[in-house]
PDB file of C-alpha atoms in Angstrom:
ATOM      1  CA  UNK A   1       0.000   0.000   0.000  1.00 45.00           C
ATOM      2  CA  UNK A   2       1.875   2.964  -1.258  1.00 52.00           C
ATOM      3  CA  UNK A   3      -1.367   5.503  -2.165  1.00 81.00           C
ATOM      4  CA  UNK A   4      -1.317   8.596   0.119  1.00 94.00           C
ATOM      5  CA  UNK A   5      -4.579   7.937   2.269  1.00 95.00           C
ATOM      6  CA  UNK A   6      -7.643  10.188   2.177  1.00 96.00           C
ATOM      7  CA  UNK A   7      -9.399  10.478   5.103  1.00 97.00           C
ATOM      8  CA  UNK A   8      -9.140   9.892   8.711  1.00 98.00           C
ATOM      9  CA  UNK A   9      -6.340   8.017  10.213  1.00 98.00           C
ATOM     10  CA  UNK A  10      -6.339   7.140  13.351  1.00 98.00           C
ATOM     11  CA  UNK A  11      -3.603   8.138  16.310  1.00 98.00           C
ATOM     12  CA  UNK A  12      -4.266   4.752  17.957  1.00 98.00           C
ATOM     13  CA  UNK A  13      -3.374   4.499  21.606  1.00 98.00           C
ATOM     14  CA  UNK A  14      -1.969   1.870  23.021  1.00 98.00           C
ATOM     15  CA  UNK A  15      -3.732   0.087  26.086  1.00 98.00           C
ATOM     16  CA  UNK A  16      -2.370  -1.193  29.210  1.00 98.00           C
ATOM     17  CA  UNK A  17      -2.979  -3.644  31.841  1.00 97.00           C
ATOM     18  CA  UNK A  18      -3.363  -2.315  35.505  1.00 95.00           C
ATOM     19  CA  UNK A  19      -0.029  -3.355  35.521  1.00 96.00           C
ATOM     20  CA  UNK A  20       1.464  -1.104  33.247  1.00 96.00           C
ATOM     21  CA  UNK A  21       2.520  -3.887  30.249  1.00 97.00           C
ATOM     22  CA  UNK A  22       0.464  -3.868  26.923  1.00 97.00           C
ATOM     23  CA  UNK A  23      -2.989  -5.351  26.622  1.00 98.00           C
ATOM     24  CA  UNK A  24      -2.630  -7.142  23.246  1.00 98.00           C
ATOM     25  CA  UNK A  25      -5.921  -8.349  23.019  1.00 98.00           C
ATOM     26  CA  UNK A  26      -7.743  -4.687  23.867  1.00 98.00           C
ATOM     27  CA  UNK A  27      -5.534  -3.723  21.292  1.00 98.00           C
ATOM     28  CA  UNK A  28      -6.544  -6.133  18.183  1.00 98.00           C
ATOM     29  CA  UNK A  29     -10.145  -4.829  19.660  1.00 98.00           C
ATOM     30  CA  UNK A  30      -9.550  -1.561  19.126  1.00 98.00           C
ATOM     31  CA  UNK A  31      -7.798  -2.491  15.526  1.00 98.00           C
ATOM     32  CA  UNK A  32     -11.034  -4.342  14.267  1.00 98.00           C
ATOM     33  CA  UNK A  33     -12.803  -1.578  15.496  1.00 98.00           C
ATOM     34  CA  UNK A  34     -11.288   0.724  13.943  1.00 98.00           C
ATOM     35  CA  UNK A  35     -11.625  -1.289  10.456  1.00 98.00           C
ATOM     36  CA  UNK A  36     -15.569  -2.155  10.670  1.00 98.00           C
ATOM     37  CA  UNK A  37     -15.881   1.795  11.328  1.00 97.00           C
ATOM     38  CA  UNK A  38     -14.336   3.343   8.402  1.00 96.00           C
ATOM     39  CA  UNK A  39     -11.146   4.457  10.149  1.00 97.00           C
ATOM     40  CA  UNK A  40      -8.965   5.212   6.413  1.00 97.00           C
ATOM     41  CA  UNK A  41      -5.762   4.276   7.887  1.00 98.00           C
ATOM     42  CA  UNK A  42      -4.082   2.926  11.765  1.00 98.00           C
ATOM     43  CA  UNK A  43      -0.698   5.416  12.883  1.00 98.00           C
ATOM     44  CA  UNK A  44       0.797   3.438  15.251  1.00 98.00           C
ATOM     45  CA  UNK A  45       3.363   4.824  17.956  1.00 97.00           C
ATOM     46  CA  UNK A  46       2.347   8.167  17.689  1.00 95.00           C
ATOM     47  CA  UNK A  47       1.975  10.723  20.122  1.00 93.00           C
ATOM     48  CA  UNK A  48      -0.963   9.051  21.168  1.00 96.00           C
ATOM     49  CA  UNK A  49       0.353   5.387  21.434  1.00 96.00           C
ATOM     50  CA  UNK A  50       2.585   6.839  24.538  1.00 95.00           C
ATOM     51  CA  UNK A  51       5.396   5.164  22.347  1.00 91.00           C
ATOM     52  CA  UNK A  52       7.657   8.125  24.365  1.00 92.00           C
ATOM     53  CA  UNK A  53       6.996   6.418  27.720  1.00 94.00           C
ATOM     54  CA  UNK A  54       7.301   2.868  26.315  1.00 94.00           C
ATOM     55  CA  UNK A  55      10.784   0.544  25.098  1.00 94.00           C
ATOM     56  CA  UNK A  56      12.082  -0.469  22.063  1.00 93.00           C
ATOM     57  CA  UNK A  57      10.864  -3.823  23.170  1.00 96.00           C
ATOM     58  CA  UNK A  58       7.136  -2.651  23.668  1.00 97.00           C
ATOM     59  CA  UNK A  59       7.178  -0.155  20.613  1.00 97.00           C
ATOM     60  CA  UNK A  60       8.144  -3.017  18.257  1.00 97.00           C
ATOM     61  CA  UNK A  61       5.600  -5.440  20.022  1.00 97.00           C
ATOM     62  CA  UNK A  62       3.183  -3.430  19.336  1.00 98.00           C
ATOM     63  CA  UNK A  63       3.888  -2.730  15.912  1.00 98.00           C
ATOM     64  CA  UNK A  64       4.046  -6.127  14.760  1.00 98.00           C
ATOM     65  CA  UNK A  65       1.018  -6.913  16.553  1.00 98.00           C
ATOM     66  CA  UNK A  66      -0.658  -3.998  14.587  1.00 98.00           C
ATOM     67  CA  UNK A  67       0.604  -5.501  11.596  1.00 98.00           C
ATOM     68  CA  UNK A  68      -0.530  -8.713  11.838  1.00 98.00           C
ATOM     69  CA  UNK A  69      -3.697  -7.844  12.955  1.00 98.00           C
ATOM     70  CA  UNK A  70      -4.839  -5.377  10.250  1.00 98.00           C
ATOM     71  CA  UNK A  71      -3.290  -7.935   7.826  1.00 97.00           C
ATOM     72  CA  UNK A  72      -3.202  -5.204   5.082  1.00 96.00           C
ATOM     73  CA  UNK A  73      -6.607  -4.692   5.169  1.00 97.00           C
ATOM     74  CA  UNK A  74      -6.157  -0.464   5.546  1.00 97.00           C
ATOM     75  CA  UNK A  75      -2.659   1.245   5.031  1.00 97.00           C
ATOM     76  CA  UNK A  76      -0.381   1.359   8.575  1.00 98.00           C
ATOM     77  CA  UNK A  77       1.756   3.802   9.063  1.00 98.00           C
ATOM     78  CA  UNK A  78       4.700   3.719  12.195  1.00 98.00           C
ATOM     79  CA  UNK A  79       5.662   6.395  14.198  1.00 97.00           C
ATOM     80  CA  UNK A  80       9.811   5.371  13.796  1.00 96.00           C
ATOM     81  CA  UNK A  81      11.055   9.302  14.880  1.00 92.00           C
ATOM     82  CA  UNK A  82      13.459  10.094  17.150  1.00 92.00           C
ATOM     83  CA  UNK A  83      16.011  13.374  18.126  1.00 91.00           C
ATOM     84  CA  UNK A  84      19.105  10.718  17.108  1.00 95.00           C
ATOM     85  CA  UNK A  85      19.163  10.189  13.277  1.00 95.00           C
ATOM     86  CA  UNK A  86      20.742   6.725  13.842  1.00 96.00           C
ATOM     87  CA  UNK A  87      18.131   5.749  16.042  1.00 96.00           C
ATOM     88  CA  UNK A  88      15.460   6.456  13.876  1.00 96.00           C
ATOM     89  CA  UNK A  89      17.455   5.356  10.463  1.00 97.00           C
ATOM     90  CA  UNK A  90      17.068   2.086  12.410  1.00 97.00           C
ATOM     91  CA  UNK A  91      13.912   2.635  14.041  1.00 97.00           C
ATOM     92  CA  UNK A  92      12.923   3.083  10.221  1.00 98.00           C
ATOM     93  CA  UNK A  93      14.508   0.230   8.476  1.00 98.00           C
ATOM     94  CA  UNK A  94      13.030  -2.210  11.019  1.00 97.00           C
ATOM     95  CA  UNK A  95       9.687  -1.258  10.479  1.00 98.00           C
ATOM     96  CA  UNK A  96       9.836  -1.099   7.080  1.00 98.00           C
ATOM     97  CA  UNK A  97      10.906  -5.064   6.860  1.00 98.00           C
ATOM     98  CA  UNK A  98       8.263  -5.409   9.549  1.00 97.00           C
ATOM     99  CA  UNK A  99       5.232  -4.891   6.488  1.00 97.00           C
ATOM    100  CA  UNK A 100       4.697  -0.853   7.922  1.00 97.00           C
ATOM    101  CA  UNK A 101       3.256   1.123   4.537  1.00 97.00           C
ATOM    102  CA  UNK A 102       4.367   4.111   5.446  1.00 97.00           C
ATOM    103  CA  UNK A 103       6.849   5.841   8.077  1.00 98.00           C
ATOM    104  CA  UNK A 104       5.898   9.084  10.576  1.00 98.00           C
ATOM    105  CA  UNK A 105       9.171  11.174  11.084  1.00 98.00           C
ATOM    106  CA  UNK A 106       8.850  13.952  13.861  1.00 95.00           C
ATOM    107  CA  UNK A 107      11.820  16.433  13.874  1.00 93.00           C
ATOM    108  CA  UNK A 108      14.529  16.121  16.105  1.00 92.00           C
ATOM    109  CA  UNK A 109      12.989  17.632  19.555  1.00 91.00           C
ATOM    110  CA  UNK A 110      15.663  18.900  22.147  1.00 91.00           C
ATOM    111  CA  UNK A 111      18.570  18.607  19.471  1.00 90.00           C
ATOM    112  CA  UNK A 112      16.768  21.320  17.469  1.00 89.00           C
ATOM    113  CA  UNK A 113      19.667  21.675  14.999  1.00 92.00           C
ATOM    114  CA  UNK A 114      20.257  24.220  12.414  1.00 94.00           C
ATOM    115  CA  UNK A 115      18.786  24.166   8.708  1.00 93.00           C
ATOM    116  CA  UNK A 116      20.802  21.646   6.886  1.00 95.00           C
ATOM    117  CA  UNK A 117      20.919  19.165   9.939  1.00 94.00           C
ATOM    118  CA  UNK A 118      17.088  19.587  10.094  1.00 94.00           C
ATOM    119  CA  UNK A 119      16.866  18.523   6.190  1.00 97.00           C
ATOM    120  CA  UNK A 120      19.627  15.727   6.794  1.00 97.00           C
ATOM    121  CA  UNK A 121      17.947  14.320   9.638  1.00 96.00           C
ATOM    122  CA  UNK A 122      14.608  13.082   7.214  1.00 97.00           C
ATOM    123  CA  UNK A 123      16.671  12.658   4.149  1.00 97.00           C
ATOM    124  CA  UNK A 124      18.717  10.121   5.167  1.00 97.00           C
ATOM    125  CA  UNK A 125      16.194   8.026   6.153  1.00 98.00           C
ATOM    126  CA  UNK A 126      14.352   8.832   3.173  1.00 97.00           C
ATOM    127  CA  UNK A 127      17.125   7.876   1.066  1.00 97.00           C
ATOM    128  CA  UNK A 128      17.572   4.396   3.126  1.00 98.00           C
ATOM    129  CA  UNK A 129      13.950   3.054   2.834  1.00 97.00           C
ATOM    130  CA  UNK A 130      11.547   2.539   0.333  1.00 96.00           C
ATOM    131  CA  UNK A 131       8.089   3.631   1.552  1.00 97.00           C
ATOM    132  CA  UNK A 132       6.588   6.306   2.195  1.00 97.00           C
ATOM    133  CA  UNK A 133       7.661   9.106   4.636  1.00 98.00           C
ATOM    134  CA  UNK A 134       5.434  11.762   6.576  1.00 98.00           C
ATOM    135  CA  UNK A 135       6.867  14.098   7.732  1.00 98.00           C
ATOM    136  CA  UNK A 136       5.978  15.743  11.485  1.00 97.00           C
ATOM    137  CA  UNK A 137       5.898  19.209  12.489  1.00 95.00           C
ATOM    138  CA  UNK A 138       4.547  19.348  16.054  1.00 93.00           C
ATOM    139  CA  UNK A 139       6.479  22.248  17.681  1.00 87.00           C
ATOM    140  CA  UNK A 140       4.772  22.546  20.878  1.00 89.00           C
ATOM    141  CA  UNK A 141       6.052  18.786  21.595  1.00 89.00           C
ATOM    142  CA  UNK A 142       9.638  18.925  20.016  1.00 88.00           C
ATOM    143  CA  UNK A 143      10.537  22.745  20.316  1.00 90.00           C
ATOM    144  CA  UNK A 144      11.565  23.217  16.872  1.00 89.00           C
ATOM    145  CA  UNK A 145       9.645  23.738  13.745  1.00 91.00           C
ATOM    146  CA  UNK A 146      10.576  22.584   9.821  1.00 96.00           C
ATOM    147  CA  UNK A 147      11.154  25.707   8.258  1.00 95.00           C
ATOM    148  CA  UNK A 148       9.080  26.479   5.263  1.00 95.00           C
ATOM    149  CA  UNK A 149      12.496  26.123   3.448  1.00 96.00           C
ATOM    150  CA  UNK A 150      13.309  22.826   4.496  1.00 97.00           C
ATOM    151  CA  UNK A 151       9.654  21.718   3.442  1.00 97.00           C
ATOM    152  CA  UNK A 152      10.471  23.317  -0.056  1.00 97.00           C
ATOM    153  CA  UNK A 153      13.581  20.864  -0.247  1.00 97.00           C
ATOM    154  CA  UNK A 154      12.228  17.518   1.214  1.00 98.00           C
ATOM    155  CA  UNK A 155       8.967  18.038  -0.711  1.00 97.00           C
ATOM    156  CA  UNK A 156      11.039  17.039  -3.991  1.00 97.00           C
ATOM    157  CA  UNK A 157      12.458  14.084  -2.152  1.00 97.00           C
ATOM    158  CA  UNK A 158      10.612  10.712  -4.422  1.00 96.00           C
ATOM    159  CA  UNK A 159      10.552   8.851  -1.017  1.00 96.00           C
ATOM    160  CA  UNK A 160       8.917  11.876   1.206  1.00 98.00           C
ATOM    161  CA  UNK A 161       5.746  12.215   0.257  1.00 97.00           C
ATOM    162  CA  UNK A 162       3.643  14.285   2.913  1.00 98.00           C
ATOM    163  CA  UNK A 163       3.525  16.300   6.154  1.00 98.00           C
ATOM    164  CA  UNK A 164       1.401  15.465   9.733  1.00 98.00           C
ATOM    165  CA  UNK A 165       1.312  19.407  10.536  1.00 97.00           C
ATOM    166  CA  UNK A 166       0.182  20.035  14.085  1.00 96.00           C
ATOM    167  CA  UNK A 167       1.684  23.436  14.733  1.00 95.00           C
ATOM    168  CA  UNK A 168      -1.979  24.705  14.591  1.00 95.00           C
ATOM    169  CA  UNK A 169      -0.420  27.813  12.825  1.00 96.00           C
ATOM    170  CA  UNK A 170      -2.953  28.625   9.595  1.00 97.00           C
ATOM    171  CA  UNK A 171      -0.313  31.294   8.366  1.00 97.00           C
ATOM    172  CA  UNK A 172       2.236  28.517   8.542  1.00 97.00           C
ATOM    173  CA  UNK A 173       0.395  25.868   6.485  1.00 97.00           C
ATOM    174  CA  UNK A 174      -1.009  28.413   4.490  1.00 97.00           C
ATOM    175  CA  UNK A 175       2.904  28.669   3.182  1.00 97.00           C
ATOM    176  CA  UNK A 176       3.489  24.944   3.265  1.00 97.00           C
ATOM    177  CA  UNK A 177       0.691  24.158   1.113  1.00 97.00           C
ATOM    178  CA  UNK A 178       2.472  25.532  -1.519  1.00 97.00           C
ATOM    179  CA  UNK A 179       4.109  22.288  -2.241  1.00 97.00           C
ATOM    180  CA  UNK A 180       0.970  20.541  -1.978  1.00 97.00           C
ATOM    181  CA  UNK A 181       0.760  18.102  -5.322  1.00 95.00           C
ATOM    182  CA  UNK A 182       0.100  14.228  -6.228  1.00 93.00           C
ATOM    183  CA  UNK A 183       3.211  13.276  -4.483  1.00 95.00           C
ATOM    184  CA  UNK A 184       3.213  15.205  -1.520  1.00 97.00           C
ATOM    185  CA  UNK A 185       0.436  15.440   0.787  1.00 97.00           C
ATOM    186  CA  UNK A 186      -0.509  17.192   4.131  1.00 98.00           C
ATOM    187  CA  UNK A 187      -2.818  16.070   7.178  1.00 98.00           C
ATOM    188  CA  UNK A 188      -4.261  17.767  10.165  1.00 98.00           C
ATOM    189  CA  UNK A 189      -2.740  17.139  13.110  1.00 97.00           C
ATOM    190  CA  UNK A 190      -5.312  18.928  15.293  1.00 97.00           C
ATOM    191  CA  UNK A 191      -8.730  17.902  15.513  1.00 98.00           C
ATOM    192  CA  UNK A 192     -10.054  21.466  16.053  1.00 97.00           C
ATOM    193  CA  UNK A 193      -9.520  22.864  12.507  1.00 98.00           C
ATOM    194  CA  UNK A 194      -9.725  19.777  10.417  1.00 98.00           C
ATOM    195  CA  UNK A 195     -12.287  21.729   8.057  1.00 98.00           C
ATOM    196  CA  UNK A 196     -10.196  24.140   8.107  1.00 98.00           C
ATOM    197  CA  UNK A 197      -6.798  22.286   6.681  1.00 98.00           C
ATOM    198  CA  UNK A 198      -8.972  20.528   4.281  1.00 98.00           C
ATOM    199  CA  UNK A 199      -9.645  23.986   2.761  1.00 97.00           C
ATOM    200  CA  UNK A 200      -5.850  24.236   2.308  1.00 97.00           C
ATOM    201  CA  UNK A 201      -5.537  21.296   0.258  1.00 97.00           C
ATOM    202  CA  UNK A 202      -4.786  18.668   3.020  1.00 97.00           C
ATOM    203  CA  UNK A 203      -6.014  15.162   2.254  1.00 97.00           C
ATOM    204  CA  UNK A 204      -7.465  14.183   5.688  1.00 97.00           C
ATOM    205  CA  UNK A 205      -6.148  14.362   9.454  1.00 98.00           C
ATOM    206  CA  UNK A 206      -4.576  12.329  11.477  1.00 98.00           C
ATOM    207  CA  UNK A 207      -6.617  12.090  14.585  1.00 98.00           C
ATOM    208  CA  UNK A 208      -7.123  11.900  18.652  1.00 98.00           C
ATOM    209  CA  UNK A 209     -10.894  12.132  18.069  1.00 98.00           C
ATOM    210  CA  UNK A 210     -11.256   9.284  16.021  1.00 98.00           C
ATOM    211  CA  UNK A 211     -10.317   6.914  18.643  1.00 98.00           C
ATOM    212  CA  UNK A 212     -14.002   7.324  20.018  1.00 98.00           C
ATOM    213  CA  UNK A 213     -15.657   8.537  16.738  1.00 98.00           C
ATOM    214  CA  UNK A 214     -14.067   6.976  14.192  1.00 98.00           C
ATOM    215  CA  UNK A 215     -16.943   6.607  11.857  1.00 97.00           C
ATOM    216  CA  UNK A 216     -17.843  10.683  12.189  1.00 98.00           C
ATOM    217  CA  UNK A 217     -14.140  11.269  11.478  1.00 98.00           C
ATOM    218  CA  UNK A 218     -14.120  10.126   8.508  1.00 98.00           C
ATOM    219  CA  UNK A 219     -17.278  11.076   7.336  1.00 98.00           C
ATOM    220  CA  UNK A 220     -16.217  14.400   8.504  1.00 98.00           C
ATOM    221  CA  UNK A 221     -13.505  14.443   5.432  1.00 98.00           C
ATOM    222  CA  UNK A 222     -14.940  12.621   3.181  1.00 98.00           C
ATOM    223  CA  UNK A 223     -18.102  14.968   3.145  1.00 98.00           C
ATOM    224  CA  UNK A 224     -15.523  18.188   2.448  1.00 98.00           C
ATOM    225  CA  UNK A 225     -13.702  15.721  -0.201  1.00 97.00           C
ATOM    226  CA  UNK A 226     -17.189  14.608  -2.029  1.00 97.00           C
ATOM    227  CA  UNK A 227     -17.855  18.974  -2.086  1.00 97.00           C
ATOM    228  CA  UNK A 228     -20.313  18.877   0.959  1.00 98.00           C
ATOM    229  CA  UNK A 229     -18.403  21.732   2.797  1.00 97.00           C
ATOM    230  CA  UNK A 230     -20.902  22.649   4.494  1.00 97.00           C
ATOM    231  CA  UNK A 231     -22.187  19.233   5.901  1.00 98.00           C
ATOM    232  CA  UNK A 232     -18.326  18.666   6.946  1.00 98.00           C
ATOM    233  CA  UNK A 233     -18.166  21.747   8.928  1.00 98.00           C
ATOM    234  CA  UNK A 234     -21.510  20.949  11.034  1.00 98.00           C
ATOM    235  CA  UNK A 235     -19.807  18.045  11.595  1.00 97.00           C
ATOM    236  CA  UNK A 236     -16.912  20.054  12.473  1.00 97.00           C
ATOM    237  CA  UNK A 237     -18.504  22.053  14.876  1.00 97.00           C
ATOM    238  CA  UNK A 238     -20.880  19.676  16.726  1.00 97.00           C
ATOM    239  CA  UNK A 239     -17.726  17.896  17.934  1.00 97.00           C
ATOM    240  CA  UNK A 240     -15.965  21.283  18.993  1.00 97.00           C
ATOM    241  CA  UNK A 241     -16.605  20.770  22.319  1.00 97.00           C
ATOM    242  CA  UNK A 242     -15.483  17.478  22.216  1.00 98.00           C
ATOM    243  CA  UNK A 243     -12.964  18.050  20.376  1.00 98.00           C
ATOM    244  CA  UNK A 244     -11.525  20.736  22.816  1.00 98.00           C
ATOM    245  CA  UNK A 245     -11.825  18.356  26.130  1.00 98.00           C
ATOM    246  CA  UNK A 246     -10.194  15.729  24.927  1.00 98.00           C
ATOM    247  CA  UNK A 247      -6.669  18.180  24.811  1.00 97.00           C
ATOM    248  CA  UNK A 248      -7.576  20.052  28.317  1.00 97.00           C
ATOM    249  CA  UNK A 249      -4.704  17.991  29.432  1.00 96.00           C
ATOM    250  CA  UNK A 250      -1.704  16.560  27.640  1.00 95.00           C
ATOM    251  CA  UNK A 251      -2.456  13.992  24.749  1.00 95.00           C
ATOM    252  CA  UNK A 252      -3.282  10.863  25.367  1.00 96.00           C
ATOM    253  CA  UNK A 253      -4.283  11.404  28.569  1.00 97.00           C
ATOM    254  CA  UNK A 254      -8.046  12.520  28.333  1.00 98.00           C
ATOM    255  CA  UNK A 255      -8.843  10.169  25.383  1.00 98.00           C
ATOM    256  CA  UNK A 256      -7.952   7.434  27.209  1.00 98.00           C
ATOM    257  CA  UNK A 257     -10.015   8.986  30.130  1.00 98.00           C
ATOM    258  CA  UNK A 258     -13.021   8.859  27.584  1.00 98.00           C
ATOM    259  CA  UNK A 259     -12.790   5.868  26.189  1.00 98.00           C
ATOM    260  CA  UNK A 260     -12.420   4.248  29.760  1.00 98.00           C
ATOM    261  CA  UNK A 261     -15.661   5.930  30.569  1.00 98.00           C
ATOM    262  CA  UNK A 262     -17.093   4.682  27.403  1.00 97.00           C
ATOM    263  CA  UNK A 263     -16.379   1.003  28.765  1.00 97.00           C
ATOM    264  CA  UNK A 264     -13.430   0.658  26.384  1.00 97.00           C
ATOM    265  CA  UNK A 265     -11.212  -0.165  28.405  1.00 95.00           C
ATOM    266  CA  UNK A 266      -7.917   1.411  27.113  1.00 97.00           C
ATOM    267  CA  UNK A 267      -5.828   1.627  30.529  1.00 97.00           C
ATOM    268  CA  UNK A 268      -3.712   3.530  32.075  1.00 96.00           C
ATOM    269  CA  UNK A 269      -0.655   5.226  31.320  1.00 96.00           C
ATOM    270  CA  UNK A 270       3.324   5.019  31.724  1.00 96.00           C
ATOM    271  CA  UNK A 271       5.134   7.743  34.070  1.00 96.00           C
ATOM    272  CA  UNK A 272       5.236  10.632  34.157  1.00 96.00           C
ATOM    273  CA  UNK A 273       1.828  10.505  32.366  1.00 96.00           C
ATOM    274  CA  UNK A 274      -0.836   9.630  35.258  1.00 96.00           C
ATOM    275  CA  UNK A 275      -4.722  10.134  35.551  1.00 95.00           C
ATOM    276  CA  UNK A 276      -6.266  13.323  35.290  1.00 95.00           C
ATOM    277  CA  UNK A 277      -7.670  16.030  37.531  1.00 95.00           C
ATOM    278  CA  UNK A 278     -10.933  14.952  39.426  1.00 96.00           C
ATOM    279  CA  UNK A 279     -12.686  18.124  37.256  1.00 97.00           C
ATOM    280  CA  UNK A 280     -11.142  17.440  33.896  1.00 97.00           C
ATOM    281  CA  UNK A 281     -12.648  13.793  34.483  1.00 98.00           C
ATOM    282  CA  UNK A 282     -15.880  15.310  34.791  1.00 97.00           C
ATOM    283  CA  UNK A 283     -15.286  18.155  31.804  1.00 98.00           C
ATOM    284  CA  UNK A 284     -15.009  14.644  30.266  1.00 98.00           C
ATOM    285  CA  UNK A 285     -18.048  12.858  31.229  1.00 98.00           C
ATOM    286  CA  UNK A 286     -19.919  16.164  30.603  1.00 97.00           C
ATOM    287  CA  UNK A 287     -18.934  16.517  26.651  1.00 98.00           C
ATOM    288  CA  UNK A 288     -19.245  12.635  26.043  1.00 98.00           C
ATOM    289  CA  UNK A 289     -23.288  12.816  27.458  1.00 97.00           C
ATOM    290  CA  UNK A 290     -23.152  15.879  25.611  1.00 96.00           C
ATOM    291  CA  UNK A 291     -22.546  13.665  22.373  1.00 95.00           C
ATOM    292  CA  UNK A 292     -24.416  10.787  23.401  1.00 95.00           C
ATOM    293  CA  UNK A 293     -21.554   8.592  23.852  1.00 96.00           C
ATOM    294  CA  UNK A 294     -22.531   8.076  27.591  1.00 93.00           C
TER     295      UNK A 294
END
């Protein structure tokens, strides 16, 4: 599966036992879900997955667990980034002989680097694997932002072929859409202004929400894809409030929070991530009645 997807990807998380290891099971669950309710495409180890707070051991467990289970039955895409260019070169590689489709590369957070590093650090991954890379700009989580520049330059690379841009600056990927064509893409990577990248030329998001509504995710894109704009931004806007809860403490920490209320069992979480605030657990429980999911 090398087609860019359409749609609404999913930033699975990853569930835990009250012990703190992976609940495999929960997590083929959550995979089958996902499939039987539209979900375009699974990201795996993504800022949601916690893969930050897990080990190599657990990220690649769960990845070939993924794998297996969706049994190419909707592209997956692996979250293989790290702030050490080797790490991730090999990160990347694994995967890749693992069955991933397609790689997510965040920039390299605390490093920072200059300009040319910034550009080295995805190309030479890019140049060492053969399917397709995302790139990720999340700024608030790694500090440093890919300049417009650098875009400009890995854009042209055959192997990079799109951009998970969660700065939630409009101005910013108003510039970056720019190099918007067939063989480079760009997704949402904030649930708040999906409508609102779409209009920009992105092909989809890649989303928190749709780990409780997949099925309205996607029909939130496809409806702006298919020319119903304005069905895709009632959509849009009925799940505002949702939308907003579900970030009114770090990611993945409320949607996990939700979906336990929901009876889905997803967990807890690894240190230093830890339940939530006795009145962001109701803010929760308030906006899922609120959208008759309770």
């Amino acid at each position: 599966m090398t087609d860019m997807i359409q749609g609404s990807i999913v930033a699975l998380i990853t569930p835990f036992h009250e012990d703190g290891s992976v609940n495999f099971e929960k997590l083929k669950e959550l995979v089958e879900w996902h499939i039987a309710n539209k979900t375009d495409g699974i990201l795996v180890l993504g800022t949601t997955g916690e893969s930050s707070t897990m080990t190599h051991e657990e990220d690649d467990s769960v990845v070939a667990c993924v794998i297996e289970t969706v049994n190419k039955r909707v592209p997956v895409i692996v979250g293989a980034g790290s702030n050490n260019t080797a790490t991730m070169l090999k990160k990347s590689i694994d995967y890749e002989k693992m069955g991933a489709d397609q790689l997510l590369l965040i920039s390299p957070y605390y490093n920072k680097t200059n300009e040319e590093g910034m550009i080295l650090h995805f190309k030479t991954v890019a140049d060492a694997v053969h399917i397709p890379i995302i790139l990720y700009n999340i700024p608030g989580r790694t500090g440093c932002s890919i300049s417009e520049h650098a875009i400009s330059v890995l854009s042209k690379h055959p192997n990079i072929k799109g951009i998970k841009e969660a700065s939630g600056n409009m101005s910013y990927a108003m510039n970056i859409s720019r190099y918007l064509n067939d063989d480079f893409v760009m997704y949402s990577g904030n649930d708040d202004i999906i409508v609102p990248m779409l209009s920009l030329g992105s092909s989809g998001v890649i989303s928190v929400l749709a780990n409780i509504l997949p099925e309205q995710t996607h029909e939130l894109v496809k409806k702006y894809l298919d020319g119903d704009t304005k069905g895709s931004l009632a959509l849009q806007q009925q799940y505002l409030d949702l939308i907003h809860a579900l970030f009114v403490e770090v990611n993945p920490i409320p949607v996990k929070e939700a979906m336990n209320q929901m009876g889905m069992n997803a967990g807890g979480y690894h240190l230093p991530l830890t339940e939530m605030s006795e009145d962001h657990k109701e803010l929760i429980k308030q906006r899922l009645e609120e959208a008759g999911l309770l």
